[in-house]
Short mmCIF file of C-alpha atoms and ligand atoms in Angstrom, two decimals:
data_model
loop_
_atom_site.label_atom_id
_atom_site.label_comp_id
_atom_site.label_asym_id
_atom_site.label_seq_id
_atom_site.Cartn_x
_atom_site.Cartn_y
_atom_site.Cartn_z
CA UNK A 1 -4.19 -18.15 -17.85
CA UNK A 2 -5.85 -15.25 -16.20
CA UNK A 3 -9.15 -15.81 -15.59
CA UNK A 4 -11.60 -13.03 -17.50
CA UNK A 5 -12.66 -10.12 -15.54
CA UNK A 6 -16.43 -11.13 -14.64
CA UNK A 7 -18.89 -9.20 -16.62
CA UNK A 8 -20.58 -7.57 -13.94
CA UNK A 9 -19.31 -6.64 -10.02
CA UNK A 10 -22.44 -9.04 -8.96
CA UNK A 11 -21.18 -11.79 -11.04
CA UNK A 12 -17.77 -11.12 -9.85
CA UNK A 13 -19.13 -11.37 -5.66
CA UNK A 14 -21.11 -14.30 -6.78
CA UNK A 15 -17.92 -16.06 -7.98
CA UNK A 16 -16.57 -14.82 -4.77
CA UNK A 17 -19.32 -16.60 -3.04
CA UNK A 18 -18.87 -19.45 -4.81
CA UNK A 19 -14.65 -19.56 -3.98
CA UNK A 20 -15.36 -18.70 -0.05
CA UNK A 21 -17.95 -21.55 -0.01
CA UNK A 22 -14.63 -23.94 -0.63
CA UNK A 23 -13.23 -22.50 2.27
CA UNK A 24 -10.10 -21.57 0.14
CA UNK A 25 -10.10 -17.79 0.43
CA UNK A 26 -6.81 -16.75 2.23
CA UNK A 27 -7.63 -15.18 5.92
CA UNK A 28 -6.53 -11.65 5.86
CA UNK A 29 -8.78 -9.22 7.41
CA UNK A 30 -12.65 -9.50 7.74
CA UNK A 31 -14.90 -7.45 5.27
CA UNK A 32 -17.70 -6.71 7.73
CA UNK A 33 -20.56 -4.57 7.16
CA UNK A 34 -22.34 -5.05 10.34
CA UNK A 35 -23.17 -8.42 9.10
CA UNK A 36 -23.34 -11.89 10.97
CA UNK A 37 -19.84 -12.73 11.84
CA UNK A 38 -20.70 -16.35 13.33
CA UNK A 39 -21.04 -18.77 10.93
CA UNK A 40 -20.16 -22.29 12.07
CA UNK A 41 -17.45 -24.11 14.19
CA UNK A 42 -14.42 -26.01 13.42
CA UNK A 43 -13.04 -28.88 15.42
CA UNK A 44 -9.08 -29.35 16.61
CA UNK A 45 -8.07 -32.50 17.87
CA UNK A 46 -5.09 -32.57 20.06
CA UNK A 47 -3.66 -35.11 22.68
CA UNK A 48 -7.11 -36.88 22.45
CA UNK A 49 -8.94 -33.54 23.38
CA UNK A 50 -11.54 -31.95 20.54
CA UNK A 51 -11.72 -28.55 20.77
CA UNK A 52 -14.45 -26.56 18.99
CA UNK A 53 -13.37 -23.08 17.62
CA UNK A 54 -15.74 -20.60 16.41
CA UNK A 55 -15.28 -19.92 12.62
CA UNK A 56 -16.99 -15.94 11.22
CA UNK A 57 -17.93 -15.10 8.37
CA UNK A 58 -17.40 -12.27 6.08
CA UNK A 59 -19.44 -10.11 4.26
CA UNK A 60 -18.40 -11.84 0.82
CA UNK A 61 -18.37 -15.51 2.63
CA UNK A 62 -14.80 -15.38 3.46
CA UNK A 63 -14.37 -17.40 6.48
CA UNK A 64 -12.01 -17.49 9.21
CA UNK A 65 -11.21 -19.36 12.78
CA UNK A 66 -11.39 -17.21 15.77
CA UNK A 67 -8.32 -18.81 17.18
CA UNK A 68 -8.27 -16.13 20.29
CA UNK A 69 -8.90 -18.73 22.69
CA UNK A 70 -6.70 -21.35 21.41
CA UNK A 71 -3.84 -21.26 23.80
CA UNK A 72 -5.86 -20.71 26.96
CA UNK A 73 -8.10 -24.03 26.13
CA UNK A 74 -5.48 -25.91 24.55
CA UNK A 75 -1.80 -24.68 25.53
CA UNK A 76 -1.23 -24.16 21.78
CA UNK A 77 -0.07 -21.09 19.76
CA UNK A 78 -0.28 -20.62 15.84
CA UNK A 79 2.99 -20.92 13.77
CA UNK A 80 2.34 -18.36 10.18
CA UNK A 81 5.44 -16.63 9.12
CA UNK A 82 4.59 -14.22 6.54
CA UNK A 83 0.99 -14.31 7.85
CA UNK A 84 0.13 -16.53 5.00
CA UNK A 85 -3.03 -17.87 6.12
CA UNK A 86 -3.78 -15.38 9.47
CA UNK A 87 -6.08 -12.73 9.60
CA UNK A 88 -5.26 -9.66 12.08
CA UNK A 89 -8.36 -8.00 12.28
CA UNK A 90 -11.97 -7.50 11.03
CA UNK A 91 -12.18 -4.17 8.84
CA UNK A 92 -14.99 -2.29 6.35
CA UNK A 93 -12.45 -0.42 4.28
CA UNK A 94 -11.59 -2.70 1.60
CA UNK A 95 -12.15 -6.11 0.02
CA UNK A 96 -9.93 -7.41 -2.04
CA UNK A 97 -10.46 -11.33 -4.18
CA UNK A 98 -7.23 -12.67 -5.48
CA UNK A 99 -8.83 -15.26 -7.84
CA UNK A 100 -10.73 -12.28 -9.67
CA UNK A 101 -8.76 -9.68 -9.15
CA UNK A 102 -11.56 -7.84 -7.41
CA UNK A 103 -10.65 -4.68 -5.72
CA UNK A 104 -13.53 -2.99 -3.62
CA UNK A 105 -13.14 0.49 -1.50
CA UNK A 106 -16.13 0.62 0.62
CA UNK A 107 -17.89 -1.42 -1.71
CA UNK A 108 -17.28 0.56 -4.70
CA UNK A 109 -14.86 -0.95 -7.21
CA UNK A 110 -11.26 0.89 -8.09
CA UNK A 111 -12.30 0.57 -11.74
CA UNK A 112 -15.37 3.34 -11.62
CA UNK A 113 -13.36 5.22 -8.69
CA UNK A 114 -10.29 5.36 -10.88
CA UNK A 115 -12.71 6.75 -14.02
CA UNK A 116 -14.97 8.99 -12.26
CA UNK A 117 -13.58 10.08 -9.04
CA UNK A 118 -10.89 12.53 -7.40
CA UNK A 119 -8.15 11.46 -5.08
CA UNK A 120 -9.34 13.69 -2.44
CA UNK A 121 -12.89 12.63 -3.01
CA UNK A 122 -11.65 8.68 -2.63
CA UNK A 123 -9.92 9.45 0.18
CA UNK A 124 -12.58 10.93 2.30
CA UNK A 125 -14.77 7.48 0.96
CA UNK A 126 -12.02 5.42 2.28
CA UNK A 127 -11.46 7.40 5.49
CA UNK A 128 -14.90 8.04 6.39
CA UNK A 129 -16.77 5.00 4.53
CA UNK A 130 -19.26 6.60 2.51
CA UNK A 131 -18.83 9.11 -1.25
CA UNK A 132 -19.13 12.73 0.39
CA UNK A 133 -22.26 15.46 -0.49
CA UNK A 134 -20.80 18.13 -2.17
CA UNK A 135 -20.60 20.25 1.10
CA UNK A 136 -18.66 17.24 3.05
CA UNK A 137 -16.34 17.39 -0.22
CA UNK A 138 -16.36 21.26 0.02
CA UNK A 139 -15.08 21.29 3.44
CA UNK A 140 -12.48 18.37 3.58
CA UNK A 141 -10.91 19.82 0.14
CA UNK A 142 -10.98 23.49 1.78
CA UNK A 143 -9.13 21.61 5.15
CA UNK A 144 -6.84 19.80 3.06
CA UNK A 145 -5.86 22.88 1.31
CA UNK A 146 -5.32 25.37 3.93
CA UNK A 147 -2.81 22.65 6.15
CA UNK A 148 -0.80 22.43 2.79
CA UNK A 149 1.94 24.48 4.13
CA UNK A 150 4.44 23.12 6.68
CA UNK A 151 5.86 24.87 9.66
CA UNK A 152 8.91 27.32 8.27
CA UNK A 153 11.27 25.84 10.42
CA UNK A 154 10.81 22.14 9.05
CA UNK A 155 12.66 23.57 5.70
CA UNK A 156 16.25 23.60 7.92
CA UNK A 157 15.62 19.81 8.39
CA UNK A 158 16.27 19.59 4.41
CA UNK A 159 19.42 21.47 5.16
CA UNK A 160 20.54 18.90 7.45
CA UNK A 161 19.69 15.55 5.34
CA UNK A 162 22.47 14.65 2.61
CA UNK A 163 22.22 15.86 -0.40
CA UNK A 164 21.47 12.24 -1.75
CA UNK A 165 19.49 11.50 0.92
CA UNK A 166 16.58 8.86 -0.24
CA UNK A 167 13.35 10.58 -0.07
CA UNK A 168 11.59 8.00 1.86
CA UNK A 169 13.94 8.62 4.45
CA UNK A 170 13.43 12.21 4.70
CA UNK A 171 9.52 11.73 4.29
CA UNK A 172 9.55 9.64 7.06
CA UNK A 173 11.89 11.52 9.46
CA UNK A 174 9.91 14.71 8.39
CA UNK A 175 6.10 12.91 8.77
CA UNK A 176 7.08 12.11 12.23
CA UNK A 177 8.49 15.27 13.32
CA UNK A 178 5.03 16.48 13.06
CA UNK A 179 4.44 14.98 16.43
CA UNK A 180 6.43 17.42 17.69
CA UNK A 181 4.72 20.36 15.92
CA UNK A 182 1.25 19.65 16.72
CA UNK A 183 1.71 18.35 20.07
CA UNK A 184 -2.11 19.28 20.90
CA UNK A 185 -2.98 16.15 18.04
CA UNK A 186 -1.65 13.26 20.00
CA UNK A 187 -4.38 11.79 21.33
CA UNK A 188 -5.78 8.71 19.89
CA UNK A 189 -9.02 8.84 21.80
CA UNK A 190 -9.94 12.77 21.15
CA UNK A 191 -12.13 12.83 17.47
CA UNK A 192 -11.23 16.43 17.03
CA UNK A 193 -7.27 15.85 17.38
CA UNK A 194 -7.24 13.04 15.20
CA UNK A 195 -9.46 15.01 12.38
CA UNK A 196 -7.03 17.91 12.28
CA UNK A 197 -4.09 15.34 12.44
CA UNK A 198 -6.26 13.69 9.45
CA UNK A 199 -6.32 16.67 7.39
CA UNK A 200 -2.54 17.84 8.08
CA UNK A 201 -1.02 14.61 7.12
CA UNK A 202 -3.27 14.72 3.41
CA UNK A 203 -2.45 18.39 3.31
CA UNK A 204 1.53 18.46 4.05
CA UNK A 205 2.90 14.78 2.56
CA UNK A 206 2.80 16.46 -0.82
CA UNK A 207 4.70 19.57 0.39
CA UNK A 208 7.09 17.31 2.10
CA UNK A 209 7.62 15.02 -0.61
CA UNK A 210 8.14 18.01 -3.10
CA UNK A 211 10.91 19.66 -0.55
CA UNK A 212 12.80 16.45 -0.65
CA UNK A 213 13.34 16.61 -4.51
CA UNK A 214 13.65 20.03 -4.67
CA UNK A 215 16.42 20.37 -2.07
CA UNK A 216 17.90 17.26 -4.16
CA UNK A 217 18.26 19.43 -7.23
CA UNK A 218 19.19 22.62 -5.21
CA UNK A 219 16.43 24.59 -6.31
CA UNK A 220 13.84 26.73 -3.44
CA UNK A 221 11.84 25.22 -1.56
CA UNK A 222 8.22 25.96 -3.14
CA UNK A 223 5.02 27.31 -1.37
CA UNK A 224 1.57 25.32 -2.47
CA UNK A 225 -0.67 27.11 -4.76
CA UNK A 226 -3.96 27.06 -3.06
CA UNK A 227 -5.96 27.51 -6.39
CA UNK A 228 -5.34 24.72 -7.52
CA UNK A 229 -6.39 21.21 -6.90
CA UNK A 230 -4.37 18.46 -4.89
CA UNK A 231 -2.61 17.03 -7.84
CA UNK A 232 -1.84 19.81 -9.83
CA UNK A 233 -0.61 21.65 -6.63
CA UNK A 234 1.84 19.14 -6.19
CA UNK A 235 2.82 18.92 -9.89
CA UNK A 236 3.58 22.50 -10.00
CA UNK A 237 5.45 22.41 -6.43
CA UNK A 238 7.52 19.23 -8.27
CA UNK A 239 8.21 21.26 -11.31
CA UNK A 240 7.51 25.06 -10.96
CA UNK A 241 10.16 27.86 -10.34
CA UNK A 242 9.81 31.20 -8.82
CA UNK A 243 11.03 32.96 -12.49
CA UNK A 244 8.05 31.62 -14.54
CA UNK A 245 4.70 30.58 -14.80
CA UNK A 246 4.21 26.87 -14.46
CA UNK A 247 1.91 25.29 -16.93
CA UNK A 248 -0.71 22.47 -15.50
CA UNK A 249 -0.96 19.97 -17.92
CA UNK A 250 -4.25 18.30 -17.63
CA UNK A 251 -3.05 14.72 -18.79
CA UNK A 252 -0.21 14.53 -16.12
CA UNK A 253 -3.05 15.75 -13.57
CA UNK A 254 -5.28 13.07 -14.55
CA UNK A 255 -3.12 10.68 -14.93
CA UNK A 256 -1.98 11.88 -11.05
CA UNK A 257 -4.98 11.34 -9.91
CA UNK A 258 -5.85 7.89 -11.03
CA UNK A 259 -2.84 6.73 -9.72
CA UNK A 260 -3.08 7.90 -6.53
CA UNK A 261 -6.62 6.15 -6.44
CA UNK A 262 -5.77 2.96 -7.43
CA UNK A 263 -3.07 3.10 -4.32
CA UNK A 264 -5.14 4.37 -1.93
CA UNK A 265 -5.58 1.17 0.20
CA UNK A 266 -5.17 -2.87 -0.12
CA UNK A 267 -6.29 -3.90 3.05
CA UNK A 268 -3.45 -5.69 5.39
CA UNK A 269 -0.58 -5.11 2.98
CA UNK A 270 2.60 -4.84 4.88
CA UNK A 271 2.75 -1.02 5.59
CA UNK A 272 -0.75 -1.00 6.38
CA UNK A 273 0.02 -3.98 9.14
CA UNK A 274 2.71 -1.69 10.52
CA UNK A 275 0.53 1.40 11.20
CA UNK A 276 -2.16 -0.81 12.78
CA UNK A 277 0.65 -2.36 14.85
CA UNK A 278 2.50 0.90 16.03
CA UNK A 279 -0.86 2.55 16.25
CA UNK A 280 -2.19 -0.71 18.76
CA UNK A 281 0.48 0.75 21.24
CA UNK A 282 -2.20 4.29 21.25
CA UNK A 283 0.51 5.79 19.34
CA UNK A 284 -0.19 9.18 17.55
CA UNK A 285 -1.21 9.05 13.72
CA UNK A 286 1.76 11.11 12.73
CA UNK A 287 4.38 8.67 14.12
CA UNK A 288 2.60 5.54 13.04
CA UNK A 289 2.51 6.57 9.42
CA UNK A 290 6.08 7.65 9.36
CA UNK A 291 6.66 3.77 10.79
CA UNK A 292 4.32 2.88 7.76
CA UNK A 293 6.47 4.89 5.09
CA UNK A 294 9.64 3.09 6.45
CA UNK A 295 7.83 -0.30 5.48
CA UNK A 296 6.84 0.41 2.15
CA UNK A 297 10.37 1.48 1.57
CA UNK A 298 11.46 -2.43 1.08
CA UNK A 299 12.04 -3.29 -2.76
CA UNK A 300 9.30 -6.44 -1.86
CA UNK A 301 6.64 -3.49 -1.21
CA UNK A 302 6.41 -0.16 -2.52
CA UNK A 303 9.89 0.32 -3.31
CA UNK A 304 9.55 -2.70 -6.41
CA UNK A 305 7.98 0.46 -8.44
CA UNK A 306 11.85 2.08 -8.20
CA UNK A 307 13.37 -1.40 -8.60
CA UNK A 308 11.13 -2.39 -11.80
CA UNK A 309 12.42 0.72 -13.78
CA UNK A 310 16.24 0.02 -12.50
CA UNK A 311 15.42 -3.71 -13.49
CA UNK A 312 13.93 -2.46 -17.32
CA UNK A 313 17.00 -0.03 -17.57
CA UNK A 314 19.59 -2.98 -16.24
CA UNK A 315 17.62 -5.03 -18.92
CA UNK A 316 17.83 -2.42 -21.79
CA UNK A 317 21.50 -1.57 -20.77
CA UNK A 318 22.58 -5.03 -21.17
CA UNK A 319 21.47 -5.45 -24.84
CA UNK A 320 17.41 -6.16 -23.89
CA UNK A 321 17.48 -9.83 -24.29
CA UNK A 322 14.47 -10.08 -22.16
CA UNK A 323 14.78 -14.04 -22.21
CA UNK A 324 17.84 -14.20 -20.66
CA UNK A 325 16.66 -12.10 -17.67
CA UNK A 326 13.35 -14.39 -17.30
CA UNK A 327 15.50 -17.16 -17.64
CA UNK A 328 17.55 -15.63 -14.30
CA UNK A 329 14.16 -14.95 -12.56
CA UNK A 330 13.55 -18.76 -12.73
CA UNK A 331 16.86 -19.91 -11.61
CA UNK A 332 16.34 -20.56 -7.93
CA UNK A 333 20.09 -20.09 -7.41
CA UNK A 334 20.01 -16.57 -8.73
CA UNK A 335 19.26 -14.03 -6.36
CA UNK A 336 17.25 -11.87 -9.39
CA UNK A 337 13.73 -11.37 -9.68
CA UNK A 338 11.43 -10.14 -11.86
CA UNK A 339 10.47 -7.27 -9.84
CA UNK A 340 7.15 -5.91 -10.19
CA UNK A 341 5.65 -9.55 -10.44
CA UNK A 342 4.05 -11.61 -8.15
CA UNK A 343 1.79 -11.01 -5.42
CA UNK A 344 0.65 -12.44 -2.15
CA UNK A 345 -3.03 -12.00 -2.60
CA UNK A 346 -3.60 -11.45 -6.52
CA UNK A 347 -3.20 -14.89 -8.32
CA UNK A 348 -4.57 -13.97 -11.76
CA UNK A 349 -3.78 -10.48 -12.08
CA UNK A 350 -3.46 -7.33 -10.43
CA UNK A 351 -6.42 -4.93 -11.39
CA UNK A 352 -4.52 -2.17 -10.65
CA UNK A 353 -2.00 -2.99 -13.19
CA UNK A 354 -4.83 -3.46 -16.14
CA UNK A 355 -5.86 0.13 -15.28
CA UNK A 356 -2.17 1.50 -15.28
CA UNK A 357 -1.57 -0.56 -18.60
CA UNK A 358 -4.24 0.75 -20.45
CA UNK A 359 -3.62 4.38 -19.11
CA UNK A 360 0.10 4.20 -20.25
CA UNK A 361 -0.84 3.57 -23.50
CA UNK A 362 -2.90 6.73 -23.52
CA UNK A 363 0.09 8.68 -21.41
CA UNK A 364 2.45 7.72 -24.14
CA UNK A 365 0.41 7.91 -27.06
CA UNK A 366 2.50 9.07 -29.81
CA UNK A 367 5.78 7.83 -27.65
CA UNK A 368 5.13 4.56 -27.21
CA UNK A 369 7.17 3.31 -29.74
CA UNK A 370 9.63 6.01 -28.84
CA UNK A 371 9.50 4.57 -24.59
CA UNK A 372 12.40 1.70 -25.00
CA UNK A 373 11.52 0.55 -21.32
CA UNK A 374 7.75 0.40 -22.16
CA UNK A 375 8.86 -1.73 -25.10
CA UNK A 376 10.84 -4.14 -22.80
CA UNK A 377 8.21 -3.99 -20.28
CA UNK A 378 5.25 -5.28 -22.80
CA UNK A 379 7.93 -7.98 -23.99
CA UNK A 380 8.85 -9.20 -20.81
CA UNK A 381 5.17 -9.29 -19.78
CA UNK A 382 4.45 -11.26 -22.97
CA UNK A 383 7.21 -13.80 -22.32
CA UNK A 384 6.26 -14.40 -18.53
CA UNK A 385 2.90 -14.77 -18.77
CA UNK A 386 3.47 -17.85 -21.43
CA UNK A 387 6.06 -19.48 -19.15
CA UNK A 388 5.27 -22.21 -17.31
CA UNK A 389 7.42 -20.92 -14.10
CA UNK A 390 5.60 -17.71 -13.84
CA UNK A 391 2.17 -19.36 -14.81
CA UNK A 392 2.37 -22.39 -12.19
CA UNK A 393 3.83 -19.86 -9.43
CA UNK A 394 0.72 -17.59 -10.20
CA UNK A 395 3.22 -14.48 -11.05
CA UNK A 396 1.64 -11.78 -12.66
CA UNK A 397 2.58 -8.01 -13.09
CA UNK A 398 1.34 -6.30 -10.09
CA UNK A 399 0.32 -2.65 -9.75
CA UNK A 400 4.12 -1.51 -9.90
CA UNK A 401 5.16 -2.96 -12.84
CA UNK A 402 3.58 -0.28 -15.32
CA UNK A 403 3.40 2.45 -12.49
CA UNK A 404 6.99 3.38 -12.63
CA UNK A 405 6.63 3.92 -16.17
CA UNK A 406 4.22 6.58 -16.28
CA UNK A 407 5.57 8.43 -13.10
CA UNK A 408 8.71 8.25 -15.48
CA UNK A 409 6.50 9.83 -18.46
CA UNK A 410 5.66 12.53 -15.33
CA UNK A 411 9.37 13.59 -15.20
CA UNK A 412 9.16 12.15 -11.49
CA UNK A 413 12.64 11.20 -11.12
CA UNK A 414 13.08 7.15 -9.95
CA UNK A 415 13.59 7.40 -6.14
CA UNK A 416 10.44 9.14 -5.53
CA UNK A 417 8.25 6.38 -7.14
CA UNK A 418 8.02 4.94 -3.48
CA UNK A 419 7.29 8.19 -1.84
CA UNK A 420 4.35 8.67 -5.11
CA UNK A 421 3.05 5.30 -3.53
CA UNK A 422 2.95 6.63 0.23
CA UNK A 423 0.90 9.82 -1.20
CA UNK A 424 -1.50 7.22 -2.75
CA UNK A 425 -1.34 4.84 0.23
CA UNK A 426 -2.33 7.50 2.79
CA UNK A 427 -5.73 7.79 3.01
CA UNK A 428 -5.52 3.84 3.52
CA UNK A 429 -3.26 3.71 6.30
CA UNK A 430 -5.24 6.44 8.02
CA UNK A 431 -8.49 4.88 7.70
CA UNK A 432 -6.94 1.65 8.88
CA UNK A 433 -5.32 3.12 11.88
CA UNK A 434 -8.93 5.31 12.61
CA UNK A 435 -10.83 1.81 12.63
CA UNK A 436 -8.38 0.18 14.70
CA UNK A 437 -8.44 2.75 17.10
CA UNK A 438 -12.56 2.94 17.14
CA UNK A 439 -11.83 -1.14 17.07
CA UNK A 440 -14.43 -2.77 19.84
CA UNK A 441 -11.80 -5.72 19.59
CA UNK A 442 -9.04 -3.04 20.57
CA UNK A 443 -5.64 -4.27 22.38
CA UNK A 444 -2.26 -3.48 21.39
CA UNK A 445 -0.61 -6.26 18.94
CA UNK A 446 1.98 -8.39 20.71
CA UNK A 447 2.29 -11.60 18.82
CA UNK A 448 3.72 -14.76 20.17
CA UNK A 449 6.85 -16.89 19.08
CA UNK A 450 7.97 -20.79 18.88
CA UNK A 451 11.23 -20.12 20.76
CA UNK A 452 14.45 -22.28 19.22
CA UNK A 453 17.10 -21.15 21.31
CA UNK A 454 19.53 -22.52 23.92
CA UNK A 455 17.94 -24.42 27.10
CA UNK A 456 19.07 -22.57 30.47
CA UNK A 457 22.64 -22.10 31.23
CA UNK A 458 25.19 -20.28 33.79
CA UNK A 459 26.92 -17.21 32.70
CA UNK A 460 30.42 -18.28 32.34
CA UNK A 461 33.29 -15.82 33.49
CA UNK A 462 35.77 -14.35 30.54
CA UNK A 463 38.82 -16.24 31.97
CA UNK A 464 37.19 -19.56 31.27
CA UNK A 465 35.72 -18.93 28.01
C1 SDX B 1 3.03 -4.42 -3.15
O1 SDX B 1 0.54 -6.70 -0.29
C2 SDX B 1 0.10 -5.65 -0.67
O2 SDX B 1 -1.19 -5.75 -1.10
C3 SDX B 1 1.47 -5.35 -1.59
C4 SDX B 1 0.84 -4.20 -2.54
C5 SDX B 1 -0.15 -2.96 -1.72
O3 SDX B 1 -0.94 -2.63 -2.49
O4 SDX B 1 -0.05 -2.57 -0.44
O5 SDX B 1 -0.09 -4.46 -3.59
C6 SDX B 1 2.21 -3.41 -3.38
O6 SDX B 1 4.13 -4.67 -2.52
C7 SDX B 1 3.13 -5.48 -4.61
C8 SDX B 1 4.54 -6.31 -4.86
C9 SDX B 1 5.77 -5.85 -5.06
N1 SDX B 1 6.97 -6.44 -5.02
C10 SDX B 1 7.53 -7.07 -6.09
O7 SDX B 1 7.15 -6.45 -7.33
C11 SDX B 1 8.69 -7.83 -5.87
C12 SDX B 1 8.60 -8.69 -6.45
N2 SDX B 1 7.59 -9.96 -6.07
C13 SDX B 1 8.18 -10.75 -4.97
O8 SDX B 1 9.04 -10.46 -4.47
C14 SDX B 1 6.89 -11.69 -4.18
O9 SDX B 1 6.26 -12.09 -5.52
C15 SDX B 1 5.93 -11.08 -3.12
C16 SDX B 1 6.88 -10.22 -2.08
C17 SDX B 1 5.39 -9.87 -3.65
C18 SDX B 1 5.23 -11.78 -2.98
O10 SDX B 1 5.57 -12.62 -2.12
P1 SDX B 1 5.45 -14.23 -1.25
O11 SDX B 1 3.63 -13.87 -1.47
O12 SDX B 1 6.03 -14.27 -0.18
O13 SDX B 1 5.79 -15.31 -2.60
P2 SDX B 1 7.02 -15.64 -2.48
O14 SDX B 1 7.93 -14.72 -2.05
O15 SDX B 1 7.16 -17.07 -1.41
O16 SDX B 1 6.92 -16.82 -4.00
C19 SDX B 1 6.45 -17.97 -4.50
C20 SDX B 1 7.35 -18.07 -4.96
C21 SDX B 1 8.31 -18.15 -4.79
O17 SDX B 1 9.37 -19.59 -5.49
P3 SDX B 1 9.13 -21.15 -4.65
O18 SDX B 1 10.02 -20.61 -3.27
O19 SDX B 1 8.05 -21.28 -3.98
O20 SDX B 1 10.02 -22.30 -5.64
O21 SDX B 1 7.36 -17.54 -6.74
C22 SDX B 1 8.55 -17.31 -6.69
C23 SDX B 1 9.22 -17.20 -5.30
O22 SDX B 1 10.97 -17.66 -5.73
N3 SDX B 1 8.88 -15.84 -7.03
C24 SDX B 1 9.18 -15.26 -8.06
C25 SDX B 1 8.82 -13.58 -8.27
N4 SDX B 1 8.05 -13.35 -7.33
C26 SDX B 1 7.68 -14.72 -6.42
N5 SDX B 1 10.03 -15.42 -9.14
C27 SDX B 1 10.67 -14.46 -9.79
N6 SDX B 1 10.33 -13.35 -9.87
C28 SDX B 1 9.69 -12.64 -9.08
N7 SDX B 1 9.08 -11.34 -8.89
#
């Protein structure tokens, strides 16, 4: 059963230390804050020789064997499909502890940021490492606001895409095209060029995203409104029209702020690992983020929030018998999975889904009984959390399980849900890419493999085949 949330963060971190001492924390990234990273050594015995490998320790006691010299010393490489036990980097940005459902951005719990911060302030924290002063936040917000328009010729791209294009394909293509418009901001070793590229990306992604929706419904492509905040401006671009004033709904703005904040970073997930790998070739930020958007699109990753709603709708359309679908998810011969359940790291609960679930009730307030998909989601969660299969495999609702219901309540179309995830995750991608570029251990990512193909053999002319 889910472990109760520690009373205080300190309790949680102490728990982490206890947990880490058992050496059982998954090796993902090293949350280091200038702390000594050398702890002790691990011994490997192979073919009668014993090798000592350094063990490094992160901020909260998570430990890793440094295998950088393994192949040179032993001739061995490691094999770890899906990187279940492999850390790819040391990082100071985000710490998550899956057993206790702890998620910190630069040391600050997301529960506090979701309650007290804004998305732009949280983006600043994640990218630059500290909460901004009033002046720093004003300057950052000014640059974001005044880069929100896209080059007029970008509008013609939308005429070329098929009307039913998925907005993730459109957004990734248009984000990648920014590298053609800003050719003087591609030097990954120039701090000023990186800074401007950061402003442009955060500022323009909402515009690019809104354009993909407006084009799909045949409406005019809007201009941003610099008098509005980040989230309000996005909602106005999505749902406003030139024909009448658009009334900003503060409940919708707050809900969007929280959703973007809790998606803002998540250490070395699939799309972030993609932005790091692409960036490791010294590829520019625009192209690296374009690759991350494509990686996020997959239904096992950021595409899950769309898949959850489609799954709930399928269950509703089939009569709403939730237990039938839970049984399908448990059947190994059935490819059906409960979308929005399970996580590579969280094995008790995803703290983000708890925040969203609480907010879902606030957003729906009077309509909670009127939202059939929410009722099905609650019933599905209730059954799954009591089912031995899900308990044994530690499958709990993840961030995508409830987020789609709120996006739906905000009238955001289902195929735009992964785009909302991308908008939220953008500061994390930027911060991780920027950290990589400045890493003293920087090198191009080039994994090894275990070759299992044919032995060497000669070419056979086609007449003899
Ligand atoms: C995100 O990494 C991140 O941090 C990601 C993310 C982020 O913020 O960046 O948190 C965002 O991507 C959340 C996850 C969204 N995806 C889904 O909701 C899709 C459904 N869930 C899964 O497919 C799965 O749980 C993953 C992809 C999330 C995790 O996959 P793992 O860690 O590789 O685990 P697995 O697929 O090996 O599953 C372990 C077992 C398997 O059974 P066995 O082979 O051991 O018998 O659990 C089963 C799986 O069959 N299982 C499920 C299940 N998820 C896993 N069974 C039914 N329904 C599910 N949802």
